[in-house]
Amino acid sequence: MLVLSMILATTLACNANKTDSRQAADTARDTIGPDSASIGQTDTLKIGYAQATATIPHDGFVYVKTLIPDVVEDLRYATDNNFMGAKADGYEANCTILSEPAAKALKAAADEFRELGYVIKIYDAYRPQQAVTHFVQWSQTSDQRNKADYYPTLSKAKLFPTYIARKSGHSRGSTVDMTICHKDSGKEVDMGGHFDYFGQPSHPDFMGKYAGGNVTRKNYENRMTLRKVMLKHGFKPYANEWWHFTLKDEPYPQTYFDFPIK
C-alpha cells in the first residue's frame, strides 16, 4: 500500500502541473473515486489497483517520484528556460519518467547522495522523439533568443551532433540529466556552470575561467562527487556534459520512444 500511495501522490502532483485547472480538478476527483465509507476493503483495493496501473506512463517505465519522493523535478524542456527559449513538443507536465531499471538504479544513487547530505535534482530524463524533432526544426530557424546563456561561443549549426543529437539517448528512456542539492537548504551544489551550457566548460574535467564564469577546483570536486556516485550505481557519464548519465545496461538500446510526458 505504501508504493500505491506514492504512485497516486505522484499522479496528483503531475496533474497539478497542467495548465488547465479544470482538467486537473476533474482528474483529482476521478482519482479520489467513491466515498470510502460506502465501499468495502476488497473494493477499495480493486479501485486502488486500477488507479495505480492507469498511472504507469508506459509499459516498462515509471514516474521517478514514486521511487524517490524527495527528488527535485525541474524539467527545463517543459518551460522556456532552455537553449531554445520555448517549451519542447511532448513535454506536457513537469514529471520525470525513466525506464524501470534506470529508475531503480537512480534510487540507489539517490539513497547514497542522501547519506552524503544531498538530494538529486533532475533537468531531463525520458525525452519524447517529438521533442528531438522540435530541436532539429529549431536549429533550422534564425531564432537565437537564448544564445548568450546557452551557446555564446558556438553557432547553432555547431550544436549538432556534438551537443544535440537527431536521435537522442534520452528517448530510449534510461538517460538522466541531473545535479545534486544540499538537503538542508535545497540549494544546488555549485558545479561552476549550468545545465545545457554548450561548450568546453561543461566537460566534467574542465577547470578555469570562461565567458560565463569560472570552474574552480571545488567545482571540479563537486562534479566528481556526482560522477563517482553515479558510476558506482551503474551509470556511465558523457564526456561533454557533467550532468549527463546513461544506465550502462539500458533495457531499450535500439528503441526511441515518443509517448508524451504527462
PDB file of C-alpha atoms in Angstrom:
ATOM      1  CA  MET A   1       0.000   0.000   0.000  1.00  0.00           C
ATOM      2  CA  LEU A   2       2.956   2.346   0.571  1.00  0.00           C
ATOM      3  CA  VAL A   3       4.061   2.042  -3.059  1.00  0.00           C
ATOM      4  CA  LEU A   4       0.471   2.511  -4.206  1.00  0.00           C
ATOM      5  CA  SER A   5       0.139   5.665  -2.114  1.00  0.00           C
ATOM      6  CA  MET A   6       3.375   7.052  -3.568  1.00  0.00           C
ATOM      7  CA  ILE A   7       2.188   6.374  -7.126  1.00  0.00           C
ATOM      8  CA  LEU A   8      -1.156   8.075  -6.518  1.00  0.00           C
ATOM      9  CA  ALA A   9       0.595  11.041  -4.885  1.00  0.00           C
ATOM     10  CA  THR A  10       2.832  11.402  -7.909  1.00  0.00           C
ATOM     11  CA  THR A  11      -0.160  11.348 -10.242  1.00  0.00           C
ATOM     12  CA  LEU A  12      -1.771  14.214  -8.341  1.00  0.00           C
ATOM     13  CA  ALA A  13       1.486  16.193  -8.420  1.00  0.00           C
ATOM     14  CA  CYS A  14       1.800  15.725 -12.175  1.00  0.00           C
ATOM     15  CA  ASN A  15      -1.800  16.739 -12.769  1.00  0.00           C
ATOM     16  CA  ALA A  16      -1.215  19.886 -10.741  1.00  0.00           C
ATOM     17  CA  ASN A  17       1.420  20.969 -13.233  1.00  0.00           C
ATOM     18  CA  LYS A  18      -1.009  21.024 -16.162  1.00  0.00           C
ATOM     19  CA  THR A  19      -2.226  24.385 -17.328  1.00  0.00           C
ATOM     20  CA  ASP A  20      -5.924  23.510 -17.470  1.00  0.00           C
ATOM     21  CA  SER A  21      -7.026  23.854 -13.846  1.00  0.00           C
ATOM     22  CA  ARG A  22     -10.487  22.489 -14.592  1.00  0.00           C
ATOM     23  CA  GLN A  23      -8.992  19.351 -16.125  1.00  0.00           C
ATOM     24  CA  ALA A  24      -6.672  18.969 -13.108  1.00  0.00           C
ATOM     25  CA  ALA A  25      -9.621  19.243 -10.732  1.00  0.00           C
ATOM     26  CA  ASP A  26     -11.612  16.668 -12.681  1.00  0.00           C
ATOM     27  CA  THR A  27      -8.643  14.308 -12.649  1.00  0.00           C
ATOM     28  CA  ALA A  28      -8.275  14.715  -8.896  1.00  0.00           C
ATOM     29  CA  ARG A  29     -11.962  13.922  -8.374  1.00  0.00           C
ATOM     30  CA  ASP A  30     -11.653  10.827 -10.538  1.00  0.00           C
ATOM     31  CA  THR A  31      -8.625   9.686  -8.519  1.00  0.00           C
ATOM     32  CA  ILE A  32     -10.460  10.074  -5.216  1.00  0.00           C
ATOM     33  CA  GLY A  33     -13.282   7.882  -6.503  1.00  0.00           C
ATOM     34  CA  PRO A  34     -16.312   6.702  -4.462  1.00  0.00           C
ATOM     35  CA  ASP A  35     -16.869   7.623  -0.858  1.00  0.00           C
ATOM     36  CA  SER A  36     -14.679   5.226   1.143  1.00  0.00           C
ATOM     37  CA  ALA A  37     -17.426   4.843   3.735  1.00  0.00           C
ATOM     38  CA  SER A  38     -19.720   3.246   1.142  1.00  0.00           C
ATOM     39  CA  ILE A  39     -17.353   0.534  -0.141  1.00  0.00           C
ATOM     40  CA  GLY A  40     -15.643  -2.426   1.468  1.00  0.00           C
ATOM     41  CA  GLN A  41     -11.917  -3.087   1.857  1.00  0.00           C
ATOM     42  CA  THR A  42     -11.806  -5.513  -1.097  1.00  0.00           C
ATOM     43  CA  ASP A  43     -13.476  -2.974  -3.378  1.00  0.00           C
ATOM     44  CA  THR A  44     -11.092  -0.283  -2.151  1.00  0.00           C
ATOM     45  CA  LEU A  45      -8.087  -2.423  -3.072  1.00  0.00           C
ATOM     46  CA  LYS A  46      -9.527  -3.177  -6.504  1.00  0.00           C
ATOM     47  CA  ILE A  47     -10.158   0.504  -7.174  1.00  0.00           C
ATOM     48  CA  GLY A  48      -6.687   1.403  -5.902  1.00  0.00           C
ATOM     49  CA  TYR A  49      -5.016  -1.182  -8.143  1.00  0.00           C
ATOM     50  CA  ALA A  50      -6.902   0.067 -11.202  1.00  0.00           C
ATOM     51  CA  GLN A  51      -5.923   3.650 -10.427  1.00  0.00           C
ATOM     52  CA  ALA A  52      -2.267   2.719  -9.909  1.00  0.00           C
ATOM     53  CA  THR A  53      -1.922   0.743 -13.132  1.00  0.00           C
ATOM     54  CA  ALA A  54      -3.606   3.583 -15.019  1.00  0.00           C
ATOM     55  CA  THR A  55      -0.845   5.956 -13.857  1.00  0.00           C
ATOM     56  CA  ILE A  56       2.027   3.950 -15.351  1.00  0.00           C
ATOM     57  CA  PRO A  57       3.380   6.266 -18.076  1.00  0.00           C
ATOM     58  CA  HIS A  58       4.208   3.430 -20.498  1.00  0.00           C
ATOM     59  CA  ASP A  59       4.980  -0.278 -20.340  1.00  0.00           C
ATOM     60  CA  GLY A  60       8.407  -0.680 -18.743  1.00  0.00           C
ATOM     61  CA  PHE A  61       8.539   2.929 -17.491  1.00  0.00           C
ATOM     62  CA  VAL A  62       7.821   4.581 -14.137  1.00  0.00           C
ATOM     63  CA  TYR A  63       7.452   8.025 -12.656  1.00  0.00           C
ATOM     64  CA  VAL A  64      10.712   8.645 -10.803  1.00  0.00           C
ATOM     65  CA  LYS A  65       8.978  10.319  -7.887  1.00  0.00           C
ATOM     66  CA  THR A  66       7.241   7.068  -6.986  1.00  0.00           C
ATOM     67  CA  LEU A  67      10.663   5.638  -6.105  1.00  0.00           C
ATOM     68  CA  ILE A  68      12.430   8.840  -4.986  1.00  0.00           C
ATOM     69  CA  PRO A  69       9.831  11.018  -3.184  1.00  0.00           C
ATOM     70  CA  ASP A  70      12.284  13.833  -2.396  1.00  0.00           C
ATOM     71  CA  VAL A  71      13.575  14.220  -5.961  1.00  0.00           C
ATOM     72  CA  VAL A  72      13.521  17.822  -7.196  1.00  0.00           C
ATOM     73  CA  GLU A  73      11.946  17.889 -10.656  1.00  0.00           C
ATOM     74  CA  ASP A  74      12.910  20.784 -12.912  1.00  0.00           C
ATOM     75  CA  LEU A  75      12.275  19.604 -16.462  1.00  0.00           C
ATOM     76  CA  ARG A  76      13.683  22.508 -18.440  1.00  0.00           C
ATOM     77  CA  TYR A  77      12.063  21.483 -21.720  1.00  0.00           C
ATOM     78  CA  ALA A  78       8.652  21.779 -20.092  1.00  0.00           C
ATOM     79  CA  THR A  79       9.451  25.509 -19.732  1.00  0.00           C
ATOM     80  CA  ASP A  80      11.099  28.260 -21.786  1.00  0.00           C
ATOM     81  CA  ASN A  81      14.218  28.142 -19.583  1.00  0.00           C
ATOM     82  CA  ASN A  82      16.308  26.186 -22.088  1.00  0.00           C
ATOM     83  CA  PHE A  83      18.527  26.713 -25.134  1.00  0.00           C
ATOM     84  CA  MET A  84      15.509  27.172 -27.448  1.00  0.00           C
ATOM     85  CA  GLY A  85      13.720  29.608 -25.176  1.00  0.00           C
ATOM     86  CA  ALA A  86      10.474  27.658 -25.681  1.00  0.00           C
ATOM     87  CA  LYS A  87       8.682  24.582 -24.353  1.00  0.00           C
ATOM     88  CA  ALA A  88       9.555  21.460 -26.333  1.00  0.00           C
ATOM     89  CA  ASP A  89       6.919  19.314 -28.012  1.00  0.00           C
ATOM     90  CA  GLY A  90       5.824  16.345 -25.914  1.00  0.00           C
ATOM     91  CA  TYR A  91       6.504  17.943 -22.521  1.00  0.00           C
ATOM     92  CA  GLU A  92       3.014  18.322 -21.058  1.00  0.00           C
ATOM     93  CA  ALA A  93       3.971  18.159 -17.363  1.00  0.00           C
ATOM     94  CA  ASN A  94       6.934  18.563 -15.025  1.00  0.00           C
ATOM     95  CA  CYS A  95       7.048  14.837 -14.247  1.00  0.00           C
ATOM     96  CA  THR A  96      10.226  12.774 -14.575  1.00  0.00           C
ATOM     97  CA  ILE A  97       9.932   9.423 -16.362  1.00  0.00           C
ATOM     98  CA  LEU A  98      12.568   6.696 -16.753  1.00  0.00           C
ATOM     99  CA  SER A  99      12.689   3.029 -17.674  1.00  0.00           C
ATOM    100  CA  GLU A 100      12.106   0.919 -14.591  1.00  0.00           C
ATOM    101  CA  PRO A 101      15.715  -0.395 -14.382  1.00  0.00           C
ATOM    102  CA  ALA A 102      17.124   3.131 -14.733  1.00  0.00           C
ATOM    103  CA  ALA A 103      14.753   4.488 -12.085  1.00  0.00           C
ATOM    104  CA  LYS A 104      15.715   1.721  -9.638  1.00  0.00           C
ATOM    105  CA  ALA A 105      19.427   2.371 -10.204  1.00  0.00           C
ATOM    106  CA  LEU A 106      18.838   6.100  -9.744  1.00  0.00           C
ATOM    107  CA  LYS A 107      17.031   5.379  -6.475  1.00  0.00           C
ATOM    108  CA  ALA A 108      20.107   3.547  -5.195  1.00  0.00           C
ATOM    109  CA  ALA A 109      22.239   6.550  -6.157  1.00  0.00           C
ATOM    110  CA  ALA A 110      19.770   8.931  -4.504  1.00  0.00           C
ATOM    111  CA  ASP A 111      19.938   6.888  -1.294  1.00  0.00           C
ATOM    112  CA  GLU A 112      23.719   7.290  -1.220  1.00  0.00           C
ATOM    113  CA  PHE A 113      23.551  11.001  -2.044  1.00  0.00           C
ATOM    114  CA  ARG A 114      21.099  11.425   0.830  1.00  0.00           C
ATOM    115  CA  GLU A 115      23.621   9.869   3.223  1.00  0.00           C
ATOM    116  CA  LEU A 116      26.142  12.437   1.975  1.00  0.00           C
ATOM    117  CA  GLY A 117      23.703  15.275   2.686  1.00  0.00           C
ATOM    118  CA  TYR A 118      22.263  15.762  -0.799  1.00  0.00           C
ATOM    119  CA  VAL A 119      19.061  15.254  -2.749  1.00  0.00           C
ATOM    120  CA  ILE A 120      19.004  14.846  -6.511  1.00  0.00           C
ATOM    121  CA  LYS A 121      17.588  17.355  -8.959  1.00  0.00           C
ATOM    122  CA  ILE A 122      16.583  16.305 -12.469  1.00  0.00           C
ATOM    123  CA  TYR A 123      16.647  18.598 -15.507  1.00  0.00           C
ATOM    124  CA  ASP A 124      15.662  15.957 -18.037  1.00  0.00           C
ATOM    125  CA  ALA A 125      15.159  12.191 -18.245  1.00  0.00           C
ATOM    126  CA  TYR A 126      12.985  10.367 -20.773  1.00  0.00           C
ATOM    127  CA  ARG A 127      12.588  12.670 -23.796  1.00  0.00           C
ATOM    128  CA  PRO A 128       9.943  12.014 -26.476  1.00  0.00           C
ATOM    129  CA  GLN A 129      11.284  11.768 -30.020  1.00  0.00           C
ATOM    130  CA  GLN A 130       8.916  14.582 -30.990  1.00  0.00           C
ATOM    131  CA  ALA A 131      10.909  16.901 -28.735  1.00  0.00           C
ATOM    132  CA  VAL A 132      14.137  15.927 -30.502  1.00  0.00           C
ATOM    133  CA  THR A 133      12.455  16.627 -33.835  1.00  0.00           C
ATOM    134  CA  HIS A 134      11.451  20.019 -32.421  1.00  0.00           C
ATOM    135  CA  PHE A 135      15.113  20.700 -31.590  1.00  0.00           C
ATOM    136  CA  VAL A 136      16.105  19.914 -35.167  1.00  0.00           C
ATOM    137  CA  GLN A 137      13.388  22.182 -36.556  1.00  0.00           C
ATOM    138  CA  TRP A 138      14.523  24.974 -34.236  1.00  0.00           C
ATOM    139  CA  SER A 139      18.097  24.596 -35.484  1.00  0.00           C
ATOM    140  CA  GLN A 140      16.913  25.484 -38.978  1.00  0.00           C
ATOM    141  CA  THR A 141      15.409  28.817 -37.906  1.00  0.00           C
ATOM    142  CA  SER A 142      17.036  32.172 -37.146  1.00  0.00           C
ATOM    143  CA  ASP A 143      15.785  32.152 -33.532  1.00  0.00           C
ATOM    144  CA  GLN A 144      18.720  32.722 -31.154  1.00  0.00           C
ATOM    145  CA  ARG A 145      16.932  34.309 -28.205  1.00  0.00           C
ATOM    146  CA  ASN A 146      18.865  32.307 -25.573  1.00  0.00           C
ATOM    147  CA  LYS A 147      22.234  32.200 -27.297  1.00  0.00           C
ATOM    148  CA  ALA A 148      24.001  34.337 -24.672  1.00  0.00           C
ATOM    149  CA  ASP A 149      23.069  31.961 -21.863  1.00  0.00           C
ATOM    150  CA  TYR A 150      23.459  28.588 -23.562  1.00  0.00           C
ATOM    151  CA  TYR A 151      25.811  28.718 -26.556  1.00  0.00           C
ATOM    152  CA  PRO A 152      27.612  32.090 -26.574  1.00  0.00           C
ATOM    153  CA  THR A 153      30.715  30.834 -28.376  1.00  0.00           C
ATOM    154  CA  LEU A 154      29.036  28.466 -30.856  1.00  0.00           C
ATOM    155  CA  SER A 155      26.847  28.853 -33.909  1.00  0.00           C
ATOM    156  CA  LYS A 156      23.590  26.921 -33.997  1.00  0.00           C
ATOM    157  CA  ALA A 157      24.993  24.752 -36.778  1.00  0.00           C
ATOM    158  CA  LYS A 158      27.800  23.605 -34.455  1.00  0.00           C
ATOM    159  CA  LEU A 159      25.349  22.268 -31.877  1.00  0.00           C
ATOM    160  CA  PHE A 160      24.603  19.194 -33.994  1.00  0.00           C
ATOM    161  CA  PRO A 161      25.563  16.440 -33.402  1.00  0.00           C
ATOM    162  CA  THR A 162      28.060  17.092 -30.590  1.00  0.00           C
ATOM    163  CA  TYR A 163      25.591  18.613 -28.140  1.00  0.00           C
ATOM    164  CA  ILE A 164      22.179  17.839 -29.626  1.00  0.00           C
ATOM    165  CA  ALA A 165      21.645  14.542 -31.427  1.00  0.00           C
ATOM    166  CA  ARG A 166      18.979  13.935 -34.057  1.00  0.00           C
ATOM    167  CA  LYS A 167      18.353  10.652 -32.253  1.00  0.00           C
ATOM    168  CA  SER A 168      18.810  11.156 -28.525  1.00  0.00           C
ATOM    169  CA  GLY A 169      19.703   8.531 -25.938  1.00  0.00           C
ATOM    170  CA  HIS A 170      17.134  10.255 -23.736  1.00  0.00           C
ATOM    171  CA  SER A 171      14.391   8.869 -25.987  1.00  0.00           C
ATOM    172  CA  ARG A 172      15.485   5.336 -25.097  1.00  0.00           C
ATOM    173  CA  GLY A 173      14.362   6.107 -21.555  1.00  0.00           C
ATOM    174  CA  SER A 174      17.473   5.388 -19.470  1.00  0.00           C
ATOM    175  CA  THR A 175      19.393   8.674 -19.583  1.00  0.00           C
ATOM    176  CA  VAL A 176      19.137  11.404 -16.965  1.00  0.00           C
ATOM    177  CA  ASP A 177      20.413  14.992 -16.812  1.00  0.00           C
ATOM    178  CA  MET A 178      20.855  15.894 -13.170  1.00  0.00           C
ATOM    179  CA  THR A 179      22.678  17.597 -10.347  1.00  0.00           C
ATOM    180  CA  ILE A 180      22.577  17.474  -6.549  1.00  0.00           C
ATOM    181  CA  CYS A 181      21.237  19.944  -3.974  1.00  0.00           C
ATOM    182  CA  HIS A 182      22.105  20.432  -0.322  1.00  0.00           C
ATOM    183  CA  LYS A 183      19.492  18.503   1.636  1.00  0.00           C
ATOM    184  CA  ASP A 184      19.203  21.089   4.405  1.00  0.00           C
ATOM    185  CA  SER A 185      18.858  24.218   2.256  1.00  0.00           C
ATOM    186  CA  GLY A 186      17.673  22.881  -1.103  1.00  0.00           C
ATOM    187  CA  LYS A 187      20.349  24.961  -2.812  1.00  0.00           C
ATOM    188  CA  GLU A 188      22.084  23.472  -5.826  1.00  0.00           C
ATOM    189  CA  VAL A 189      25.667  22.352  -5.321  1.00  0.00           C
ATOM    190  CA  ASP A 190      27.895  24.753  -7.275  1.00  0.00           C
ATOM    191  CA  MET A 191      29.239  22.973 -10.355  1.00  0.00           C
ATOM    192  CA  GLY A 192      30.792  26.096 -11.877  1.00  0.00           C
ATOM    193  CA  GLY A 193      28.319  26.140 -14.753  1.00  0.00           C
ATOM    194  CA  HIS A 194      24.692  25.471 -15.545  1.00  0.00           C
ATOM    195  CA  PHE A 195      22.738  22.759 -17.326  1.00  0.00           C
ATOM    196  CA  ASP A 196      22.871  22.811 -21.135  1.00  0.00           C
ATOM    197  CA  TYR A 197      25.709  25.305 -21.397  1.00  0.00           C
ATOM    198  CA  PHE A 198      27.166  24.126 -24.705  1.00  0.00           C
ATOM    199  CA  GLY A 199      30.925  24.264 -24.767  1.00  0.00           C
ATOM    200  CA  GLN A 200      34.133  23.014 -23.195  1.00  0.00           C
ATOM    201  CA  PRO A 201      33.386  24.464 -19.720  1.00  0.00           C
ATOM    202  CA  SER A 202      30.664  21.814 -19.356  1.00  0.00           C
ATOM    203  CA  HIS A 203      33.138  18.962 -19.817  1.00  0.00           C
ATOM    204  CA  PRO A 204      33.360  17.186 -16.433  1.00  0.00           C
ATOM    205  CA  ASP A 205      37.146  17.602 -16.140  1.00  0.00           C
ATOM    206  CA  PHE A 206      37.298  21.268 -17.184  1.00  0.00           C
ATOM    207  CA  MET A 207      38.802  23.822 -14.799  1.00  0.00           C
ATOM    208  CA  GLY A 208      39.454  27.505 -15.403  1.00  0.00           C
ATOM    209  CA  LYS A 209      37.794  30.741 -16.466  1.00  0.00           C
ATOM    210  CA  TYR A 210      35.438  31.050 -19.409  1.00  0.00           C
ATOM    211  CA  ALA A 211      32.994  33.578 -20.868  1.00  0.00           C
ATOM    212  CA  GLY A 212      30.202  32.616 -18.477  1.00  0.00           C
ATOM    213  CA  GLY A 213      32.186  32.183 -15.269  1.00  0.00           C
ATOM    214  CA  ASN A 214      34.890  30.105 -13.629  1.00  0.00           C
ATOM    215  CA  VAL A 215      35.190  26.405 -12.805  1.00  0.00           C
ATOM    216  CA  THR A 216      37.278  26.198  -9.641  1.00  0.00           C
ATOM    217  CA  ARG A 217      38.953  23.207  -8.002  1.00  0.00           C
ATOM    218  CA  LYS A 218      35.969  22.977  -5.630  1.00  0.00           C
ATOM    219  CA  ASN A 219      33.542  22.998  -8.569  1.00  0.00           C
ATOM    220  CA  TYR A 220      35.555  20.219 -10.188  1.00  0.00           C
ATOM    221  CA  GLU A 221      35.445  18.180  -6.962  1.00  0.00           C
ATOM    222  CA  ASN A 222      31.669  18.644  -6.819  1.00  0.00           C
ATOM    223  CA  ARG A 223      31.374  17.338 -10.376  1.00  0.00           C
ATOM    224  CA  MET A 224      33.496  14.349  -9.451  1.00  0.00           C
ATOM    225  CA  THR A 225      31.294  13.600  -6.412  1.00  0.00           C
ATOM    226  CA  LEU A 226      28.280  13.464  -8.708  1.00  0.00           C
ATOM    227  CA  ARG A 227      30.166  11.332 -11.231  1.00  0.00           C
ATOM    228  CA  LYS A 228      31.586   8.903  -8.648  1.00  0.00           C
ATOM    229  CA  VAL A 229      28.223   8.021  -7.113  1.00  0.00           C
ATOM    230  CA  MET A 230      26.515   7.656 -10.478  1.00  0.00           C
ATOM    231  CA  LEU A 231      29.284   5.385 -11.764  1.00  0.00           C
ATOM    232  CA  LYS A 232      29.005   3.265  -8.627  1.00  0.00           C
ATOM    233  CA  HIS A 233      25.328   2.653  -9.298  1.00  0.00           C
ATOM    234  CA  GLY A 234      25.590   1.563 -12.900  1.00  0.00           C
ATOM    235  CA  PHE A 235      25.527   4.762 -14.921  1.00  0.00           C
ATOM    236  CA  LYS A 236      28.090   5.894 -17.488  1.00  0.00           C
ATOM    237  CA  PRO A 237      28.923   9.601 -17.895  1.00  0.00           C
ATOM    238  CA  TYR A 238      29.148  11.692 -21.070  1.00  0.00           C
ATOM    239  CA  ALA A 239      32.444  13.424 -21.835  1.00  0.00           C
ATOM    240  CA  ASN A 240      30.858  16.719 -22.951  1.00  0.00           C
ATOM    241  CA  GLU A 241      28.328  17.267 -20.146  1.00  0.00           C
ATOM    242  CA  TRP A 242      28.928  16.929 -16.402  1.00  0.00           C
ATOM    243  CA  TRP A 243      25.168  16.455 -15.763  1.00  0.00           C
ATOM    244  CA  HIS A 244      24.510  13.616 -18.265  1.00  0.00           C
ATOM    245  CA  PHE A 245      24.384   9.906 -17.289  1.00  0.00           C
ATOM    246  CA  THR A 246      23.090   6.783 -19.052  1.00  0.00           C
ATOM    247  CA  LEU A 247      22.391   3.398 -17.482  1.00  0.00           C
ATOM    248  CA  LYS A 248      25.122   1.038 -18.708  1.00  0.00           C
ATOM    249  CA  ASP A 249      22.741  -1.887 -19.167  1.00  0.00           C
ATOM    250  CA  GLU A 250      19.830   0.102 -20.575  1.00  0.00           C
ATOM    251  CA  PRO A 251      16.832  -2.100 -21.425  1.00  0.00           C
ATOM    252  CA  TYR A 252      15.919  -0.479 -24.769  1.00  0.00           C
ATOM    253  CA  PRO A 253      19.229   0.288 -26.523  1.00  0.00           C
ATOM    254  CA  GLN A 254      17.672   0.351 -30.018  1.00  0.00           C
ATOM    255  CA  THR A 255      14.235   1.834 -29.314  1.00  0.00           C
ATOM    256  CA  TYR A 256      13.343   5.531 -29.465  1.00  0.00           C
ATOM    257  CA  PHE A 257      10.034   6.182 -27.747  1.00  0.00           C
ATOM    258  CA  ASP A 258       7.629   9.028 -28.474  1.00  0.00           C
ATOM    259  CA  PHE A 259       4.877   8.926 -25.855  1.00  0.00           C
ATOM    260  CA  PRO A 260       4.308  12.374 -24.284  1.00  0.00           C
ATOM    261  CA  ILE A 261       5.278  13.334 -20.748  1.00  0.00           C
ATOM    262  CA  LYS A 262       2.086  13.902 -18.790  1.00  0.00           C
TER     263      LYS A 262
END
